[in-house]
PDB file of C-alpha atoms in Angstrom:
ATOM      1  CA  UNK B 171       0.000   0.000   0.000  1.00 42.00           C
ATOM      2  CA  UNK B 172       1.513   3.546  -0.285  1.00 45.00           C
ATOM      3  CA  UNK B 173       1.600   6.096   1.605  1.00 45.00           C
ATOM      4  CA  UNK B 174      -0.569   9.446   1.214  1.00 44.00           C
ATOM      5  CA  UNK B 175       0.885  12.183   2.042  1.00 47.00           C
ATOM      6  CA  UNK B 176      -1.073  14.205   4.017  1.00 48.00           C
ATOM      7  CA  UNK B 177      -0.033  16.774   7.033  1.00 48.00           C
ATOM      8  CA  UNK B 178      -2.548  16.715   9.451  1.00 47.00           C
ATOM      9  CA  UNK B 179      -3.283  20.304  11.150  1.00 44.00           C
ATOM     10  CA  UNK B 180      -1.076  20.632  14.689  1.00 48.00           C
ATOM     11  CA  UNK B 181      -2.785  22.893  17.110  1.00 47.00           C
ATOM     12  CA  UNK B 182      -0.498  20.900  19.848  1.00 53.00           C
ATOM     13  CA  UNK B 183      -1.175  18.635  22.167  1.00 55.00           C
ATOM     14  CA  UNK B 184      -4.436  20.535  24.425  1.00 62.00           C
ATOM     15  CA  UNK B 185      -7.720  21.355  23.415  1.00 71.00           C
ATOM     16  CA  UNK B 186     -10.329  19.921  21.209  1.00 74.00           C
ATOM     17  CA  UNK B 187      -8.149  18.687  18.204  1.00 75.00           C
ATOM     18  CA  UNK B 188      -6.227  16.791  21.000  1.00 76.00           C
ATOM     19  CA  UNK B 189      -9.103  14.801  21.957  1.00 84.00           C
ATOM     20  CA  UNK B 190      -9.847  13.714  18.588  1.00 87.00           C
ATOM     21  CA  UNK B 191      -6.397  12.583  18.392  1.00 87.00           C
ATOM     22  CA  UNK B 192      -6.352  10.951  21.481  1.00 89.00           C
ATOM     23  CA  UNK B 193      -9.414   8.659  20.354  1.00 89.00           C
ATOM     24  CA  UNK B 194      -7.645   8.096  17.299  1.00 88.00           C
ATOM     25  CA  UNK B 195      -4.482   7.030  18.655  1.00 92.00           C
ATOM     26  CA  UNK B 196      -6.676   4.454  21.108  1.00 92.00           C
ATOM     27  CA  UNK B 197      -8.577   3.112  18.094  1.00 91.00           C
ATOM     28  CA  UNK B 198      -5.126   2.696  15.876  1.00 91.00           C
ATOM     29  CA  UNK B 199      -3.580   1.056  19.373  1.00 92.00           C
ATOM     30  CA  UNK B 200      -6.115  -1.002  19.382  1.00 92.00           C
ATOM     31  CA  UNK B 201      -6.294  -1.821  15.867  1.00 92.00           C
ATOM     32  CA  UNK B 202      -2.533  -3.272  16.362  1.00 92.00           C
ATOM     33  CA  UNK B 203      -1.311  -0.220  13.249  1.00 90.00           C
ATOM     34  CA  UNK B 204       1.985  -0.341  15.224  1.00 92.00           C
ATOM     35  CA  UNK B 205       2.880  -3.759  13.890  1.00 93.00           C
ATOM     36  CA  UNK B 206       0.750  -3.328  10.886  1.00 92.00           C
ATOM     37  CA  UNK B 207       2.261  -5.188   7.477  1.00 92.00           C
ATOM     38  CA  UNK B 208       0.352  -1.221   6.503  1.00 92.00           C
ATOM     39  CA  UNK B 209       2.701   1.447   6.112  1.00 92.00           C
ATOM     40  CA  UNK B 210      -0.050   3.628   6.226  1.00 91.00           C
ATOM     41  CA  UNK B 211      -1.223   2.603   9.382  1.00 93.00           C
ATOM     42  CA  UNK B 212       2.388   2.914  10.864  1.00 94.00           C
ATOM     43  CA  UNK B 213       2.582   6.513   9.309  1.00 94.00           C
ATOM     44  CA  UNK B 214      -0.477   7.583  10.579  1.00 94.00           C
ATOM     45  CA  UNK B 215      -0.299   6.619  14.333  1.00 95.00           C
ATOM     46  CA  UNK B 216       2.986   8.045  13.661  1.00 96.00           C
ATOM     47  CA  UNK B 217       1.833  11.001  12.637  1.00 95.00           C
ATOM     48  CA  UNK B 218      -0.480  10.950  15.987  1.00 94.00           C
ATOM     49  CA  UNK B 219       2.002  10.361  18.615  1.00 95.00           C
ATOM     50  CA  UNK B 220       3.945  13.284  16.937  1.00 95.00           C
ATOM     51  CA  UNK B 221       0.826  15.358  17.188  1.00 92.00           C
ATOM     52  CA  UNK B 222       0.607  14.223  20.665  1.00 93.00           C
ATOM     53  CA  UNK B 223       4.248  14.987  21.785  1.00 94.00           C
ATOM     54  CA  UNK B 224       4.678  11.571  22.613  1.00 95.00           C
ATOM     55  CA  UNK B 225       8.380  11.832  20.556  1.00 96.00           C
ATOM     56  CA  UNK B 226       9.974   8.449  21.659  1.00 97.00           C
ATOM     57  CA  UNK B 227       7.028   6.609  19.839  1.00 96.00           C
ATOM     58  CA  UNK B 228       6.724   8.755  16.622  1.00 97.00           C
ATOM     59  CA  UNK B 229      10.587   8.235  16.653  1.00 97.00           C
ATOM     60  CA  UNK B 230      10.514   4.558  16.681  1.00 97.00           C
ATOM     61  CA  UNK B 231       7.500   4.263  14.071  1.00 97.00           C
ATOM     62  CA  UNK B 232       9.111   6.687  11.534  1.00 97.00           C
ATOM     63  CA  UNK B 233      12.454   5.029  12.227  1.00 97.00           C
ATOM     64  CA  UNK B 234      10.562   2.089  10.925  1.00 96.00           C
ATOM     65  CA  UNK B 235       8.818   3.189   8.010  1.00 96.00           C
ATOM     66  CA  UNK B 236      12.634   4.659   6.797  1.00 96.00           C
ATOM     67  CA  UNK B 237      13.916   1.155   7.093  1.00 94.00           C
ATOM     68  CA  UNK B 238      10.898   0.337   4.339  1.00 92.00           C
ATOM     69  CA  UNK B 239      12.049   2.822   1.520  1.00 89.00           C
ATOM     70  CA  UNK B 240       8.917   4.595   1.073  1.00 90.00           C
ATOM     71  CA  UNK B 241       8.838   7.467  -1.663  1.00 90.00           C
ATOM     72  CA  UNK B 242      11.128  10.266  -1.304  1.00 91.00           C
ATOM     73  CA  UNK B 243       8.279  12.710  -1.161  1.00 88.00           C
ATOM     74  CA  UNK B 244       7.114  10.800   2.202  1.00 92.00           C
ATOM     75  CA  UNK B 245      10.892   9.763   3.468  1.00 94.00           C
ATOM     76  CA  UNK B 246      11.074  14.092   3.291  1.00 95.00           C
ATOM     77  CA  UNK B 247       7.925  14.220   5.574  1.00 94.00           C
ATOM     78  CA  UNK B 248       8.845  11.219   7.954  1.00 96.00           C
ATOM     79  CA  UNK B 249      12.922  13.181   8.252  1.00 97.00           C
ATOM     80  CA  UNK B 250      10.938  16.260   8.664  1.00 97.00           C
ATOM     81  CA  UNK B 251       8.688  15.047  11.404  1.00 96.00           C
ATOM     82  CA  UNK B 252      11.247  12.605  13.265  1.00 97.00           C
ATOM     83  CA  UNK B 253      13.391  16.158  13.223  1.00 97.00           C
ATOM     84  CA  UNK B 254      11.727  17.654  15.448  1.00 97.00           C
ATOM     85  CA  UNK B 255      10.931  15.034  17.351  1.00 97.00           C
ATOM     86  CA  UNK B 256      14.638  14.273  18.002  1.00 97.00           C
ATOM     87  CA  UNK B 257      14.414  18.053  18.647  1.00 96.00           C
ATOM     88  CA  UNK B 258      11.920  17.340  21.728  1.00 96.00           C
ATOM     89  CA  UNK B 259      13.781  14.390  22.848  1.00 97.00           C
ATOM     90  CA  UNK B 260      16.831  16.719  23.110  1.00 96.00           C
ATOM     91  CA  UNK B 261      18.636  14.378  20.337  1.00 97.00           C
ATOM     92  CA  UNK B 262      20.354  17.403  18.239  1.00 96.00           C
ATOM     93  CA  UNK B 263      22.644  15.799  16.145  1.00 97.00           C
ATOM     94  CA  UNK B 264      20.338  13.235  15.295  1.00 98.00           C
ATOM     95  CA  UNK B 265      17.584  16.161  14.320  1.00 97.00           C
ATOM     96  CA  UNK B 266      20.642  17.568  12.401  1.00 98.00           C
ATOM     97  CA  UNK B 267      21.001  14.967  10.600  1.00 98.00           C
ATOM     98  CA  UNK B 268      17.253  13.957   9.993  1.00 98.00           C
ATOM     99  CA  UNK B 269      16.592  18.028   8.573  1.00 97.00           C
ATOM    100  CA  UNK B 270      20.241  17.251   6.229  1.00 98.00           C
ATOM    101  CA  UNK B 271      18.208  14.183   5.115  1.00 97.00           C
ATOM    102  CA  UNK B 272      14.979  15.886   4.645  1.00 97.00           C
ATOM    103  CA  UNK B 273      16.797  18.723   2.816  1.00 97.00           C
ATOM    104  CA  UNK B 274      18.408  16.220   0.718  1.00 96.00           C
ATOM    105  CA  UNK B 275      14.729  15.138  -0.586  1.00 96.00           C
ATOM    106  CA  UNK B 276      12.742  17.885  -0.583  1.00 94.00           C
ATOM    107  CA  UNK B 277      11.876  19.576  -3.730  1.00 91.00           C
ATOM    108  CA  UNK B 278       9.082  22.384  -2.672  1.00 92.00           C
ATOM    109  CA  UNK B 279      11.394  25.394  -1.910  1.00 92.00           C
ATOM    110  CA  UNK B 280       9.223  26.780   1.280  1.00 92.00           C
ATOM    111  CA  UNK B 281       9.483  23.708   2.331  1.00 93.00           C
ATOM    112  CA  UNK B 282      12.991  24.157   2.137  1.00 95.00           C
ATOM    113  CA  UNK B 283      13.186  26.947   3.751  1.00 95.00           C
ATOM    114  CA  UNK B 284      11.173  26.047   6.398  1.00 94.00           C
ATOM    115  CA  UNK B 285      14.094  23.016   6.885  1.00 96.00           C
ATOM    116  CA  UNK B 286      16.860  25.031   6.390  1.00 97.00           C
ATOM    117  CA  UNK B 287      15.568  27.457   9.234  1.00 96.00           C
ATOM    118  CA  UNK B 288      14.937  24.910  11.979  1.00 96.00           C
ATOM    119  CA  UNK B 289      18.087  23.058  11.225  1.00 97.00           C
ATOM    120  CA  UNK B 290      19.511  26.536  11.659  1.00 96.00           C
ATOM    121  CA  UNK B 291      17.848  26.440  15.032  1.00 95.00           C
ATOM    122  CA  UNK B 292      19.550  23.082  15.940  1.00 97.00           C
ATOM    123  CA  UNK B 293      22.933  24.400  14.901  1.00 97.00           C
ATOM    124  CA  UNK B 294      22.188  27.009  17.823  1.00 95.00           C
ATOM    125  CA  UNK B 295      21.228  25.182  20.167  1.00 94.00           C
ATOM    126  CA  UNK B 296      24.456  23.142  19.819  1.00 95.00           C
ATOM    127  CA  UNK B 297      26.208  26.171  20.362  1.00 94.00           C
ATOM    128  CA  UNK B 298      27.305  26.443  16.155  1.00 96.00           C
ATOM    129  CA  UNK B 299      26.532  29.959  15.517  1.00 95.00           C
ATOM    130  CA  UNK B 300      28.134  30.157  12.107  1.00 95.00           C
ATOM    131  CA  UNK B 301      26.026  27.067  11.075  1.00 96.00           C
ATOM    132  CA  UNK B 302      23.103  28.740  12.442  1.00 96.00           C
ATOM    133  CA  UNK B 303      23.911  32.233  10.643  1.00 96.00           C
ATOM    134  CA  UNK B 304      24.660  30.502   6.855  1.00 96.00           C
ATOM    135  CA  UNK B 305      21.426  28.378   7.757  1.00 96.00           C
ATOM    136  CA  UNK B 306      18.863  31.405   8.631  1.00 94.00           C
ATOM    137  CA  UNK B 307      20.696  33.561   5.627  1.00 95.00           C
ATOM    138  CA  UNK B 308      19.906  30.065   2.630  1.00 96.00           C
ATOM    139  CA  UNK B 309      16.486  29.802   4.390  1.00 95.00           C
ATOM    140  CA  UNK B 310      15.614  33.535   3.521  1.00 95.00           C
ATOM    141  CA  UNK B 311      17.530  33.311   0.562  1.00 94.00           C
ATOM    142  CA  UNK B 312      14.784  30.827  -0.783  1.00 94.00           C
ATOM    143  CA  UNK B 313      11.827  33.337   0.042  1.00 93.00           C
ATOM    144  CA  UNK B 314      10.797  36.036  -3.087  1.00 89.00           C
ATOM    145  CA  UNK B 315       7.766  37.599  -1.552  1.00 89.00           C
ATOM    146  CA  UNK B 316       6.444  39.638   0.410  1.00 89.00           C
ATOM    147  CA  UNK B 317       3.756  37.101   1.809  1.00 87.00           C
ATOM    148  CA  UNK B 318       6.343  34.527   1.976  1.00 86.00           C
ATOM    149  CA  UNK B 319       8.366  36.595   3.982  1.00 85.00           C
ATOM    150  CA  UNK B 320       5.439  37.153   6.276  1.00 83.00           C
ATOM    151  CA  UNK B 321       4.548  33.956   6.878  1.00 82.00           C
ATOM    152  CA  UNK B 322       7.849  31.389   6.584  1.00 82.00           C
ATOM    153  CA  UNK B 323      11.051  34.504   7.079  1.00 86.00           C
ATOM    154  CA  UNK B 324       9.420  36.022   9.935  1.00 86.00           C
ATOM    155  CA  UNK B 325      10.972  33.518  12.596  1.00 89.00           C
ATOM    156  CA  UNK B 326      13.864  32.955  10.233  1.00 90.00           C
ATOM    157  CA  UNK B 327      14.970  36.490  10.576  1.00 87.00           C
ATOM    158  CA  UNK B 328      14.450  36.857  13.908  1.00 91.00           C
ATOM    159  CA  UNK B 329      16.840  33.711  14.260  1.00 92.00           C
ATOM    160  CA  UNK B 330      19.189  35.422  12.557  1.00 92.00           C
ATOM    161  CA  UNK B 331      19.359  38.699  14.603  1.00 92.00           C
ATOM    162  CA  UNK B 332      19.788  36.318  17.644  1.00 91.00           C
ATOM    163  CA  UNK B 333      22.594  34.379  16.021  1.00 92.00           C
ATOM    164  CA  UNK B 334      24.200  37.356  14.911  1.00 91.00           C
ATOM    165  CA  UNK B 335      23.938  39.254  17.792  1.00 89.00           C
ATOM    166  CA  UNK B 336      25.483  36.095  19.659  1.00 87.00           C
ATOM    167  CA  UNK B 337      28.440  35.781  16.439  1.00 85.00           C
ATOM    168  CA  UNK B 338      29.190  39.471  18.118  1.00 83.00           C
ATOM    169  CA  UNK B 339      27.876  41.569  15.125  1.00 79.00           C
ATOM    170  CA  UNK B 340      25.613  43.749  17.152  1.00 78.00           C
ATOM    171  CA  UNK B 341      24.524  45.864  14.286  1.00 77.00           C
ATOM    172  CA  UNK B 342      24.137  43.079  12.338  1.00 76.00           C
ATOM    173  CA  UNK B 343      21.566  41.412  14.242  1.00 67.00           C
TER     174      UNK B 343
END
């Protein structure tokens, strides 16, 4: 079966949406989609733990579904997502690594910047501030307009006053 790829909306783990997620993550348990022969069943409790926070899970299920080869288009999604949950598991290299692989298969260019500026983030918080600076600087270099700016540079920028500012070019940042 493949896998559809689909991005679910992420309004975090409290509130409404959570609920619904929570039911759906009982009925997949229950349903055995862990140790489904289904990739899309594995993706999409994924998918839900990831939703859910619950980072050590997602990480193991989208470790698995790697080891399967799916499409590039979804291994760029399942890198993307086990990213940042190495991220919340406090695994940086790993989520270094996982963004480098997403990068590596991504085609869409905001998605691209969108990778380039949280693997920009990682480099900071492992203390690399010129990674960090040449990452925010590609990941704006890949935005052309205005709304883009607004809505994908905005935090990318921001990241790269911080990181410049911490470099020690005051007026840069």
């Amino acid at each position: 079966p493949e896998l559809v790829r689909k991005r679910p909306v992420d309004r975090g783990p409290s509130g409404s949406a959570a609920l619904f997620r929570v039911r759906e993550r009982e009925l997949l348990e229950q349903g055995g989609a862990a140790r489904s022969p289904d990739p899309a069943l594995r993706f999409r409790l994924a998918e839900v733990y990831h939703a859910l926070h619950q980072d050590r899970e997602a990480a193991a299920l989208f470790e698995g579904l790697l080891r399967g080869d799916p499409e590039p288009v979804i291994q760029a999604e399942i890198y993307a997502d086990l990213a940042i949950s190495y991220a919340r598991l406090g695994r940086r290299e790993d989520e270094i690594k996982a963004y480098t692989r997403a990068l590596s298969l991504e085609p869409f260019t905001l998605a691209r910047s969108s990778l380039l500026a949280n693997r920009a983030e990682a480099y900071m918080a492992l203390g690399d501030i010129v990674a960090a600076v040449e990452g925010y600087r590609a990941s704006l270099s890949l935005l052309s307009t205005p709304v883009e700016m607004f809505y994908r540079g905005s935090t990318a920028l921001w990241g790269l006053g911080v990181a410049l500012d911490r470099s020690g070019d005051l007026d840069g940042g």
